Tab-separated table of C-alpha atoms in Angstrom:
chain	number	residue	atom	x	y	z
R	1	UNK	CA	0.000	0.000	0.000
R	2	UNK	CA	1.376	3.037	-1.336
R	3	UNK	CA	-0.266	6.346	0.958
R	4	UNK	CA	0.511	10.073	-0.354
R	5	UNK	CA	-0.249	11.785	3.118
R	6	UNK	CA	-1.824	14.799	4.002
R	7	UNK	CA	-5.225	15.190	2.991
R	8	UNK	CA	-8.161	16.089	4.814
R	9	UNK	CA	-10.599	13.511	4.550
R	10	UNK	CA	-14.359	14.917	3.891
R	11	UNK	CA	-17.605	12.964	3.077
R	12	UNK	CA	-19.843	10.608	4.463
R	13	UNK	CA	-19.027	6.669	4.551
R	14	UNK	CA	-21.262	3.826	5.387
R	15	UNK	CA	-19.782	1.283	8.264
R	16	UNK	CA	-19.777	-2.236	7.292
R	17	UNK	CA	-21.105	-4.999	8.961
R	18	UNK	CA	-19.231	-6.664	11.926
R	19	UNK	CA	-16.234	-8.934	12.219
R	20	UNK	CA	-15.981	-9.811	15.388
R	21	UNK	CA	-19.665	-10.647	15.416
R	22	UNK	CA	-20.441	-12.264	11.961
R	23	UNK	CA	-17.490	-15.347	12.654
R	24	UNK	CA	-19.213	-16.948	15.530
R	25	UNK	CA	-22.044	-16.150	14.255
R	26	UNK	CA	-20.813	-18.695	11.082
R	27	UNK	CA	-19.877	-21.309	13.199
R	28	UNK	CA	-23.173	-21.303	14.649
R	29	UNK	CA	-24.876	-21.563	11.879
R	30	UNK	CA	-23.644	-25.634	11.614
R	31	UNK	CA	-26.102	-25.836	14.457
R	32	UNK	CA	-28.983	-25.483	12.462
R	33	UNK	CA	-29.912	-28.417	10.188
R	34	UNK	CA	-31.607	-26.112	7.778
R	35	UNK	CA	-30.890	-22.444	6.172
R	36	UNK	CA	-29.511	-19.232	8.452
R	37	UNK	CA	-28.790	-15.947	6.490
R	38	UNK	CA	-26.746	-13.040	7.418
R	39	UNK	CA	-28.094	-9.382	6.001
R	40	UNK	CA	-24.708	-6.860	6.020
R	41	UNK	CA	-22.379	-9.518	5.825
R	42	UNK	CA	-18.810	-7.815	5.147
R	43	UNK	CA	-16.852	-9.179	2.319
R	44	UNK	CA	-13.735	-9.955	4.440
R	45	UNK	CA	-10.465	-12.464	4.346
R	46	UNK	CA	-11.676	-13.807	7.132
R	47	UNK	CA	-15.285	-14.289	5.834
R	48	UNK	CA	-14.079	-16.125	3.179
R	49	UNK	CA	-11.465	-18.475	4.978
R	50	UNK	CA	-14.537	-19.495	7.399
R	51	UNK	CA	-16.950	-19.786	4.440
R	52	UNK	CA	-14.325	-22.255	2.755
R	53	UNK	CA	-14.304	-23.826	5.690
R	54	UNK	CA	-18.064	-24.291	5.891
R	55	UNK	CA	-18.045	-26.053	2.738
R	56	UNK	CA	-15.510	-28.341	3.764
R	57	UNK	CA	-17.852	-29.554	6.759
R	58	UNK	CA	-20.371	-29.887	4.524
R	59	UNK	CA	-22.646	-26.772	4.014
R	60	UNK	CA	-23.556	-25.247	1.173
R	61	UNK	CA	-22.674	-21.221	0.970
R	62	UNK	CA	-24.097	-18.570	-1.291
R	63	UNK	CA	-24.212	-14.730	-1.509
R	64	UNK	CA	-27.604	-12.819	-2.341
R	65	UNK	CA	-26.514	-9.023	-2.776
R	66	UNK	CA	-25.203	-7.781	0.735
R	67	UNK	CA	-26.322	-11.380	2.428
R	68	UNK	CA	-25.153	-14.154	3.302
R	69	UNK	CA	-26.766	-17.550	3.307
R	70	UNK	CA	-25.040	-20.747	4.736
R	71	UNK	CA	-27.510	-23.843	4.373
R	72	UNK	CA	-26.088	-26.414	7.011
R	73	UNK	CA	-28.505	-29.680	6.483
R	74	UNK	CA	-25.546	-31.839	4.862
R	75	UNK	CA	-22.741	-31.474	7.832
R	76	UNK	CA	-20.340	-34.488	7.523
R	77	UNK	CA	-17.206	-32.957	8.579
R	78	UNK	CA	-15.756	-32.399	11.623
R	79	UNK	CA	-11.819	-31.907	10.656
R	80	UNK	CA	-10.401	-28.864	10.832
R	81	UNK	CA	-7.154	-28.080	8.325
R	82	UNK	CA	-4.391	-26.436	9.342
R	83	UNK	CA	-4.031	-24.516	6.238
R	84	UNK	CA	-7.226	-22.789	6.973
R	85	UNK	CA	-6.841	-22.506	11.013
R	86	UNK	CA	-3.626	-21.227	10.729
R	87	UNK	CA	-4.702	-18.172	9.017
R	88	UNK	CA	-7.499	-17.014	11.729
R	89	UNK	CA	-7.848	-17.052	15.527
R	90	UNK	CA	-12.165	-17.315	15.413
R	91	UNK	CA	-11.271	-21.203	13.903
R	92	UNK	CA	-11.361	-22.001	17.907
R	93	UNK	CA	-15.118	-21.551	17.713
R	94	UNK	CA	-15.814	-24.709	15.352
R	95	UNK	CA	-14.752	-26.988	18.909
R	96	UNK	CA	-17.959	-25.957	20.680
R	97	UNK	CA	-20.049	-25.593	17.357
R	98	UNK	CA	-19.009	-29.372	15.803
R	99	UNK	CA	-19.189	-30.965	19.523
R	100	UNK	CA	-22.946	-29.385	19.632
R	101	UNK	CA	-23.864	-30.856	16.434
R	102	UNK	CA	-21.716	-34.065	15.472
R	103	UNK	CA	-20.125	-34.369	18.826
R	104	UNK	CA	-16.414	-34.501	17.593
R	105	UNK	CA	-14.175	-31.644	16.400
R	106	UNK	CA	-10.550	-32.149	15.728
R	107	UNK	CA	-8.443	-28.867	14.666
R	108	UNK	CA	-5.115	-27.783	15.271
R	109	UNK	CA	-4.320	-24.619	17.496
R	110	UNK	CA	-5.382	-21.608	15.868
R	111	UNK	CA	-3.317	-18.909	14.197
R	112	UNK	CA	-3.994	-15.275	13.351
R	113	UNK	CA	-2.236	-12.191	14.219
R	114	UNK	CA	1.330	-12.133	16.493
R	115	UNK	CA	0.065	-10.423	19.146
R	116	UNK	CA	1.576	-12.604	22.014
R	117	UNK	CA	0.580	-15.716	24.166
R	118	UNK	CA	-3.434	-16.005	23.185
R	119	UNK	CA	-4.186	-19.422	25.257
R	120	UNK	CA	-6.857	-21.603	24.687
R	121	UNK	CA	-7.045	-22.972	27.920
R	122	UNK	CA	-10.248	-21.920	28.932
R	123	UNK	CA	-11.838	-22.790	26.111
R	124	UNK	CA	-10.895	-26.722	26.908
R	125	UNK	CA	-11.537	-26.413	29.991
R	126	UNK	CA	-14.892	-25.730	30.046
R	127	UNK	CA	-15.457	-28.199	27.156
R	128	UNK	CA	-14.682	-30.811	29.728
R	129	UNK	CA	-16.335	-29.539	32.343
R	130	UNK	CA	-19.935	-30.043	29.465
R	131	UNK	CA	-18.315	-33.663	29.544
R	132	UNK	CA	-16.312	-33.764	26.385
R	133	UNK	CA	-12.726	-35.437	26.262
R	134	UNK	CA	-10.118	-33.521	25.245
R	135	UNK	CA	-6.967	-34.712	23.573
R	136	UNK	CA	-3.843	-32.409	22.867
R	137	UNK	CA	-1.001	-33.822	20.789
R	138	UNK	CA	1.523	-32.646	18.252
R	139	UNK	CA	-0.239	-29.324	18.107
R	140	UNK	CA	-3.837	-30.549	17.717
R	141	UNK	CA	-7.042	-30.529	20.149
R	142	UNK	CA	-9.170	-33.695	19.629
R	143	UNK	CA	-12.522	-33.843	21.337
R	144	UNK	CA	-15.420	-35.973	21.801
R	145	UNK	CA	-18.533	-36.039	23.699
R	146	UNK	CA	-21.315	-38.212	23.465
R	147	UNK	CA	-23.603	-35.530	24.182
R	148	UNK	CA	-22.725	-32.642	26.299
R	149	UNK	CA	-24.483	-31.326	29.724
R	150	UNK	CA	-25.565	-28.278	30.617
R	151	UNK	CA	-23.123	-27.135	33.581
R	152	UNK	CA	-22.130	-24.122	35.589
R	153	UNK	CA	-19.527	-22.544	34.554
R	154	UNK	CA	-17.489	-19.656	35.404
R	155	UNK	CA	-14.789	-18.241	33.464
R	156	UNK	CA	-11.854	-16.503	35.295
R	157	UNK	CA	-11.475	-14.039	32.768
R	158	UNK	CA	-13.873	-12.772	30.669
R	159	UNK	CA	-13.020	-14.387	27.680
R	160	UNK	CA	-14.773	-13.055	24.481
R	161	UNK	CA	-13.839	-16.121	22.243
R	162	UNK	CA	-14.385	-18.837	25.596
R	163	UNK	CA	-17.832	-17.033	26.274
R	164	UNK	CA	-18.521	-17.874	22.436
R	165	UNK	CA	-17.119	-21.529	22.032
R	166	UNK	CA	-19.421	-22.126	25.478
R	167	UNK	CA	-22.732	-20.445	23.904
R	168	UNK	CA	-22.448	-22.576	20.499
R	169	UNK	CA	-22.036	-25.701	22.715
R	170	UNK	CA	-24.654	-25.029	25.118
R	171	UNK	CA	-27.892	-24.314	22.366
R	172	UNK	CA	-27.310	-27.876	21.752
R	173	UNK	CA	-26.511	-29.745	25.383
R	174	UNK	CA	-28.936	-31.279	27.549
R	175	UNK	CA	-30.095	-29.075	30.332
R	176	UNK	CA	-29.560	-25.410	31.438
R	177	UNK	CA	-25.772	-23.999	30.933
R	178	UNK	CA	-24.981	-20.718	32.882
R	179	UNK	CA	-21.710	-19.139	32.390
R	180	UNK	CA	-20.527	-16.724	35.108
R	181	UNK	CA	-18.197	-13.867	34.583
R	182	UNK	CA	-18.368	-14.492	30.998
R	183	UNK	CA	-17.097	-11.380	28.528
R	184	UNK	CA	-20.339	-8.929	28.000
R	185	UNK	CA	-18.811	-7.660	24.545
R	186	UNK	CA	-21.503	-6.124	21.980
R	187	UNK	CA	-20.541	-9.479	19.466
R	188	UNK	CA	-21.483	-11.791	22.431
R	189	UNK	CA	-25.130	-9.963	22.354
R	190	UNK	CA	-25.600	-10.492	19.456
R	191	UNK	CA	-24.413	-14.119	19.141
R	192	UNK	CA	-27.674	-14.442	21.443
R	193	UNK	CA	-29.750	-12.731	19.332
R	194	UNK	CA	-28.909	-14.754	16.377
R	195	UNK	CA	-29.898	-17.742	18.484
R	196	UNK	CA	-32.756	-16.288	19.961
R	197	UNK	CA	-34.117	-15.788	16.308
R	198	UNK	CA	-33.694	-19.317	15.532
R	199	UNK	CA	-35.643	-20.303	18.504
R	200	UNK	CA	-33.301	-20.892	21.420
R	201	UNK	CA	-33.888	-20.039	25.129
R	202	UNK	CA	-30.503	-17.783	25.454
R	203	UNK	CA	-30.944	-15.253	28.086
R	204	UNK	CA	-28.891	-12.425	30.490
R	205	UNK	CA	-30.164	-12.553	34.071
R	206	UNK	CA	-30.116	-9.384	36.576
R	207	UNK	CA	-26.762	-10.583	38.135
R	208	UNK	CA	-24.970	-10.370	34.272
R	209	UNK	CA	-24.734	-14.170	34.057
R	210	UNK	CA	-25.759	-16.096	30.903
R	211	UNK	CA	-28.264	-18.852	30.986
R	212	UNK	CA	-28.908	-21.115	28.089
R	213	UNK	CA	-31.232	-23.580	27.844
R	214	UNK	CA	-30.249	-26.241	25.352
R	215	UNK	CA	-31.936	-28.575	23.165
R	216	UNK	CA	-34.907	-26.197	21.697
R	217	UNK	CA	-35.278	-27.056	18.085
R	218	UNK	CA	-33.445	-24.568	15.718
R	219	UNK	CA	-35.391	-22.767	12.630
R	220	UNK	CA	-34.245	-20.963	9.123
R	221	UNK	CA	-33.691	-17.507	10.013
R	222	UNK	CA	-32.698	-14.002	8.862
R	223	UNK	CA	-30.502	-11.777	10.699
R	224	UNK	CA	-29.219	-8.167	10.731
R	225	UNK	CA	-25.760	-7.802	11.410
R	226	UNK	CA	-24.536	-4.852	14.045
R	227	UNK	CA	-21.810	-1.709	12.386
R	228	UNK	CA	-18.358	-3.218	12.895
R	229	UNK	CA	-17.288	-1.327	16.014
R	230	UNK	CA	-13.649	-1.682	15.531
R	231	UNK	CA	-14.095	0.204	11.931
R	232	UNK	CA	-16.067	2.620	12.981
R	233	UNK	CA	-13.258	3.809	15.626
R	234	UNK	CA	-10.774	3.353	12.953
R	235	UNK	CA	-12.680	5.805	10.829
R	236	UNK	CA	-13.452	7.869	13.302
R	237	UNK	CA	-10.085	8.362	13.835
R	238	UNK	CA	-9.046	8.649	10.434
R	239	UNK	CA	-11.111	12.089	10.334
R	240	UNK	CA	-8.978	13.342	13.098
R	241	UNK	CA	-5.761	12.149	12.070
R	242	UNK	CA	-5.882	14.383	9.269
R	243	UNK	CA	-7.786	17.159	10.479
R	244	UNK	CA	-10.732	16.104	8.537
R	245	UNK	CA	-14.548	16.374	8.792
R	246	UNK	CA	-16.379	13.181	7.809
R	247	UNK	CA	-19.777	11.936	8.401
R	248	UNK	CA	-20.079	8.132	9.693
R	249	UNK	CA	-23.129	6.064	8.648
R	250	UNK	CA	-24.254	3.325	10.400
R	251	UNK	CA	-22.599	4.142	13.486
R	252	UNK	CA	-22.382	2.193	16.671
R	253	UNK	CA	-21.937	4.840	19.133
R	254	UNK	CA	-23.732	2.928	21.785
R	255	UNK	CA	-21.035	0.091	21.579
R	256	UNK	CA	-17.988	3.144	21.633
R	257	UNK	CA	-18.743	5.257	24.461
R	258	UNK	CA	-15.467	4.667	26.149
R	259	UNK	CA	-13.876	5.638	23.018
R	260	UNK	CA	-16.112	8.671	22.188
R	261	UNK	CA	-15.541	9.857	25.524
R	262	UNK	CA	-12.017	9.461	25.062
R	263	UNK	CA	-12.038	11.624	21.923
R	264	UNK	CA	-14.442	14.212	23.421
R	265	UNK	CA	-11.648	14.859	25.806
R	266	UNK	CA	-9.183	15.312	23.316
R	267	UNK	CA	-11.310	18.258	22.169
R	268	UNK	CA	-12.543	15.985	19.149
R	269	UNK	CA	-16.466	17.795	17.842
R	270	UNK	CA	-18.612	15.403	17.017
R	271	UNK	CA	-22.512	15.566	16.730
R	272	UNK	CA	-25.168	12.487	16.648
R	273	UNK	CA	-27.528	12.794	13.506
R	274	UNK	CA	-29.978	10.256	13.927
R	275	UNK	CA	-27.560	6.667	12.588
R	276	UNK	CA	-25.078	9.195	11.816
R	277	UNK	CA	-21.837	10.545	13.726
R	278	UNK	CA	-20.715	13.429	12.037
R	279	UNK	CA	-16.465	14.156	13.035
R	280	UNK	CA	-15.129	17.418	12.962
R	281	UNK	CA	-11.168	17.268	13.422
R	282	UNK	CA	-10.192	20.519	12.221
R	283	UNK	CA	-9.503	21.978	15.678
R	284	UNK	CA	-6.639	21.306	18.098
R	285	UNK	CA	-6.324	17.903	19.936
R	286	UNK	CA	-5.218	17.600	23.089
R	287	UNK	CA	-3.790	14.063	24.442
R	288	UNK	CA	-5.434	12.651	27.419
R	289	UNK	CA	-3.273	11.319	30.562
R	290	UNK	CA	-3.719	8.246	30.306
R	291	UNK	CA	-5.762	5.034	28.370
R	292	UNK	CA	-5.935	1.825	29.729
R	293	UNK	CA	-7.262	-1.481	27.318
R	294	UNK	CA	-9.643	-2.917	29.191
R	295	UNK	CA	-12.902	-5.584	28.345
R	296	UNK	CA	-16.059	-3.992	27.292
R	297	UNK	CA	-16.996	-1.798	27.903
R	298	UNK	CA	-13.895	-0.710	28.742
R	299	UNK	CA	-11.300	0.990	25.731
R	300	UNK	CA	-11.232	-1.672	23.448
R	301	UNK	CA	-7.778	-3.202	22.605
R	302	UNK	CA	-8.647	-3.654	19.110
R	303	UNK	CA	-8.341	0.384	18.850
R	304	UNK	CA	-5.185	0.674	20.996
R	305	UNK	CA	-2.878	0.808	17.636
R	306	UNK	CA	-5.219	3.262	15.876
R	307	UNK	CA	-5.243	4.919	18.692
R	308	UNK	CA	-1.421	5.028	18.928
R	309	UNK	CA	-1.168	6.803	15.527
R	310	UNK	CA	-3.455	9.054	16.372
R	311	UNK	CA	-1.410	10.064	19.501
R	312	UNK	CA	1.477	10.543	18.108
R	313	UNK	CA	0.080	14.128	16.346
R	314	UNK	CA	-1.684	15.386	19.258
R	315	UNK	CA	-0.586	17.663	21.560
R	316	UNK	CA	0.925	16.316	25.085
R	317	UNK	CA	1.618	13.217	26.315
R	318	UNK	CA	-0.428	10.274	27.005
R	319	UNK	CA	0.360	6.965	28.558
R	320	UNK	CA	-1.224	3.475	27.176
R	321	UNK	CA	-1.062	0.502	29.173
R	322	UNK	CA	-2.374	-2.483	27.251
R	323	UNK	CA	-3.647	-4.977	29.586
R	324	UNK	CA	-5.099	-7.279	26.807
R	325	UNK	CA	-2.374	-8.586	24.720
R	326	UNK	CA	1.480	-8.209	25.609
R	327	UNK	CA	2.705	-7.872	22.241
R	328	UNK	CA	0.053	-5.294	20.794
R	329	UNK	CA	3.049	-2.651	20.970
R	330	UNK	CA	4.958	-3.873	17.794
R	331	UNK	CA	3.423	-1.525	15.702
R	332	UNK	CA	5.178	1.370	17.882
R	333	UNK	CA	8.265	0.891	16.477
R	334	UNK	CA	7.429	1.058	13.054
R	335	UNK	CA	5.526	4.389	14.160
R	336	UNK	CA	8.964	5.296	15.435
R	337	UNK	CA	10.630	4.885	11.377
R	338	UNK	CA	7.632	7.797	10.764
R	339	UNK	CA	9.216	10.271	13.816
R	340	UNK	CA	6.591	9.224	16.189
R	341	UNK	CA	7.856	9.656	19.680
R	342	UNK	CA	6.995	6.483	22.035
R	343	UNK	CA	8.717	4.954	24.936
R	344	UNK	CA	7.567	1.501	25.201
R	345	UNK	CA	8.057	-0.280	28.601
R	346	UNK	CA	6.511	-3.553	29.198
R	347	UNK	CA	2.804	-3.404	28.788
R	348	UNK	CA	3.126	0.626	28.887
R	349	UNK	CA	3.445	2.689	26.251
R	350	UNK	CA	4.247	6.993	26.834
R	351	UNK	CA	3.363	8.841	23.180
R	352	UNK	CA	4.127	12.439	22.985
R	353	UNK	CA	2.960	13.966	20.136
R	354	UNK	CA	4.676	15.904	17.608
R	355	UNK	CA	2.996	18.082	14.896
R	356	UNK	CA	3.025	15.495	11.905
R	357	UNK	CA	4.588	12.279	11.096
R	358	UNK	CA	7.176	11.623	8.042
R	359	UNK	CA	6.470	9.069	4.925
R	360	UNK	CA	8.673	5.506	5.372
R	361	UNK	CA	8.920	2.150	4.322
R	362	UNK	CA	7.051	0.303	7.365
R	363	UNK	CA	5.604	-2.740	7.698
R	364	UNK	CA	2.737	-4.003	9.301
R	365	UNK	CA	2.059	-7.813	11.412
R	366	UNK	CA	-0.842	-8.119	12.196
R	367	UNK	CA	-4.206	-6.967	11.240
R	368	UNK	CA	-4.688	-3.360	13.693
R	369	UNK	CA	-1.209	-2.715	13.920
R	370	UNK	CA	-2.071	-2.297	9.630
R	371	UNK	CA	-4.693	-0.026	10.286
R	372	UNK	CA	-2.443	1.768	12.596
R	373	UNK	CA	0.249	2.380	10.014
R	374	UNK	CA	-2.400	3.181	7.378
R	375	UNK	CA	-3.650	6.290	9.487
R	376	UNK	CA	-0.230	7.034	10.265
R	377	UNK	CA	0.160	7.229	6.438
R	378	UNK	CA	-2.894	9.217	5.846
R	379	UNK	CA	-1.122	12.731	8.036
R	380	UNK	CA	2.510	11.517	7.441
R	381	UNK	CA	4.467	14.437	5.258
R	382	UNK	CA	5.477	12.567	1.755
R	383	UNK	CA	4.874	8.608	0.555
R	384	UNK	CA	4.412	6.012	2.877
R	385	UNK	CA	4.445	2.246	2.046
R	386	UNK	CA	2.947	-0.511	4.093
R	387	UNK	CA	4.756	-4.019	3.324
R	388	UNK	CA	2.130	-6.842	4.737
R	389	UNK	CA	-0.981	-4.532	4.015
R	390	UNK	CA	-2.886	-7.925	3.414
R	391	UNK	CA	-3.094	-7.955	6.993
R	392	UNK	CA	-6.231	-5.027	6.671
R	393	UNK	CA	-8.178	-7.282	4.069
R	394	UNK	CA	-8.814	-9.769	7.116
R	395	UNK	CA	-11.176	-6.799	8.835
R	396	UNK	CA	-11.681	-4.132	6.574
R	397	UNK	CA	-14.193	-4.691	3.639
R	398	UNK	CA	-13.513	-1.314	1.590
R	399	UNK	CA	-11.313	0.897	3.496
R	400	UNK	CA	-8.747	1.981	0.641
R	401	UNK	CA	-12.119	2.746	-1.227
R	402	UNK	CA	-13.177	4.497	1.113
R	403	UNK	CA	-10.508	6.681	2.562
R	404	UNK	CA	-10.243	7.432	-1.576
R	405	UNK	CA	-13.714	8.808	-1.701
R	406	UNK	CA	-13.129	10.946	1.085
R	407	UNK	CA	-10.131	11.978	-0.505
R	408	UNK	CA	-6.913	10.250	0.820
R	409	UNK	CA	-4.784	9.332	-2.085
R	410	UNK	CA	-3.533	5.563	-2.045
R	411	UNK	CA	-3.218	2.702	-3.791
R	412	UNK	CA	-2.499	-0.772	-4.115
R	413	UNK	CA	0.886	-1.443	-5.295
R	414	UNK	CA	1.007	-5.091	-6.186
């Protein structure tokens, strides 16, 4: 990705359906002996790897315009290849999906983005504890269940992916599941929904535990997918990182208020127009204390890179401690080859901003860190070029289209 930088982005862009939401959301759909479609479905890498890998179990996958249908009736598989789970973390949430519906899964550890030790632990763990077996050897999880049982579970962390892998297992166990301190993320909502739509008894009691009541026959359904969250922030801060005033359809504020807030105190304008956010970034920025990562609805960590970027042309200095994933800091250092001034210090980060960034060779590792450097680009001085921009397909639908019809200039240099 080639970026010429320095152009105020202006317009209005539509926010594409959810990632983080629309993978599980896949795997579930192997639940359902019948037909589930997906309105807003987002034309990602990682769409596609999981659709592939649909097919392989056995389904049968078409598009219809902006939706996606997945008819699961045929499932026969329950192997997961390495050459497809080494390219994306959500593979993880076929164990609890093909134990629900064939009851075996075998896939190797999943892969992804470098971004540090990302255990599965409690994913297994509370597999077993539904009464599946779980074998680990030469880097693959076998497991087996004869049927699983509703159980009691409580996580020790709130797990987004765990919470997941436990939901797609319980719709289909005997009994009533409940899963204490389990992650309360906007994609775990609407994981329930989904299910709720096809008929299962999914729901969030007063004291924020999850009970699920499995066995309720599954029907054909339609659902809407949420605004991707994650690109929404990343646009959002695309306006501001070049002093830009763009209008953002489709937005999620409700699901960003953390990060709103944060921006708000950085003396970012916006103003809510019914769906719409419009961003004003024309006026000074100044950089707050401090941001901590934290789970929802704390600051997510998916925005901590963007974030970064944006940091590193705002006035002060502001320290990020990332509390999420250890290595999420290897983007600083290519932020560094642009003049961007960062300390990092074990899971701490101190960013003081300077007025603009310079064009460089960088490259990115890992999906955000990508959308990191591409902002970066976007208000450095001069050319930038992003080796391992692939990374960005995995997430982002359109986003060199779109930063181009609010008038960035880039392109794809192949």
């Amino acid at each position: 990705m080639e970026i010429c930088g320095g152009k105020p982005l202006s317009g209005r862009v539509e926010i594409q359906g959810s990632k983080n939401a629309v993978l599980p959301i896949l795997a579930g759909c192997i639940l359902h002996r019948g037909i589930s479609r997906i309105n807003h479905c987002p034309r990602i890498r990682d769409v596609f790897d999981t659709t592939e890998l649909l097919e392989i179990l056995g389904c049968q996958v078409w598009w219809e315009g902006n939706c996606l249908a997945v008819d699961a009736s045929r499932v026969r598989g329950w192997q997961i290849p390495i050459q497809i789970a080494s390219r994306m973390r959500s593979s993880i949430l076929f164990l609890g999906a093909l134990l629900g519906r064939v009851g075996k899964a075998q896939l190797p550890y999943p892969g992804g983005c470098v971004l540090g030790d990302r255990p599965v632990d409690l994913h297994l763990q509370a597999m077993e504890e539904m009464g599946a077996g779980i074998e680990e050897e030469n880097g693959r999880i076998r497991a087996e269940a004869e049927e699983l049982q509703g159980r009691e579970i409580t996580l020790r962390f709130p797990s987004v992916g765990a919470t997941e892998n436990i939901i797609l297992a319980a719709v289909c166990a005997r009994g009533m599941t409940i899963i204490r301190n389990g992650a309360r993320e906007p994609e775990i909502e609407e994981l329930c929904s989904f299910f709720r739509e096809k008929g299962a008894d999914i729901r969030r009691q007063e004291d924020g535990s999850l009970s699920i009541r499995g066995g309720k026959e599954l029907t054909d359904s339609r659902h809407d997918l949420a605004a991707d969250r994650i690109v929404a922030g990343t646009y959002l801060m695309a306006a501001a990182v070049t002093n830009g005033c763009v209008t953002l359809g489709r937005m999620p504020s409700e699901h960003l208020k953390e990060v709103l807030h944060t921006m708000k105190q950085m003396g970012i304008r916006m103003e809510k127009m019914g769906k719409d956010l419009k961003v004003d970034g024309r006026g000074p920025r100044r950089a707050p204390e401090r941001i901590e990562t934290a789970p929802y609805p704390g600051f997510p960590t998916d925005l901590q890179s963007p974030m970064m970027a944006l940091l590193a042309v705002t006035e002060g200095t502001c320290c990020i401690r990332e509390n999420i994933f250890e290595s999420r800091f290897e983007t600083a250092f290519q932020l560094q080859k642009m003049g961007a001034k960062i300390e990092v210090k074990g899971r701490e980060a101190r960013v003081t901003g300077i007025p603009r960034l310079y064009g460089n060779w960088v490259e990115a590792r890992e999906l955000r860190g990508a959308a990191a450097l591409f902002l970066a680009g976007l208000n450095a001085a001069g050319i930038t070029q992003i080796k391992g921009f692939g990374y960005i397909s995995r997430g982002y639908e359109t986003i060199c289209e779109d930063m181009k019809n609010l008038g960035a200039q880039v392109r794809i240099i192949e």
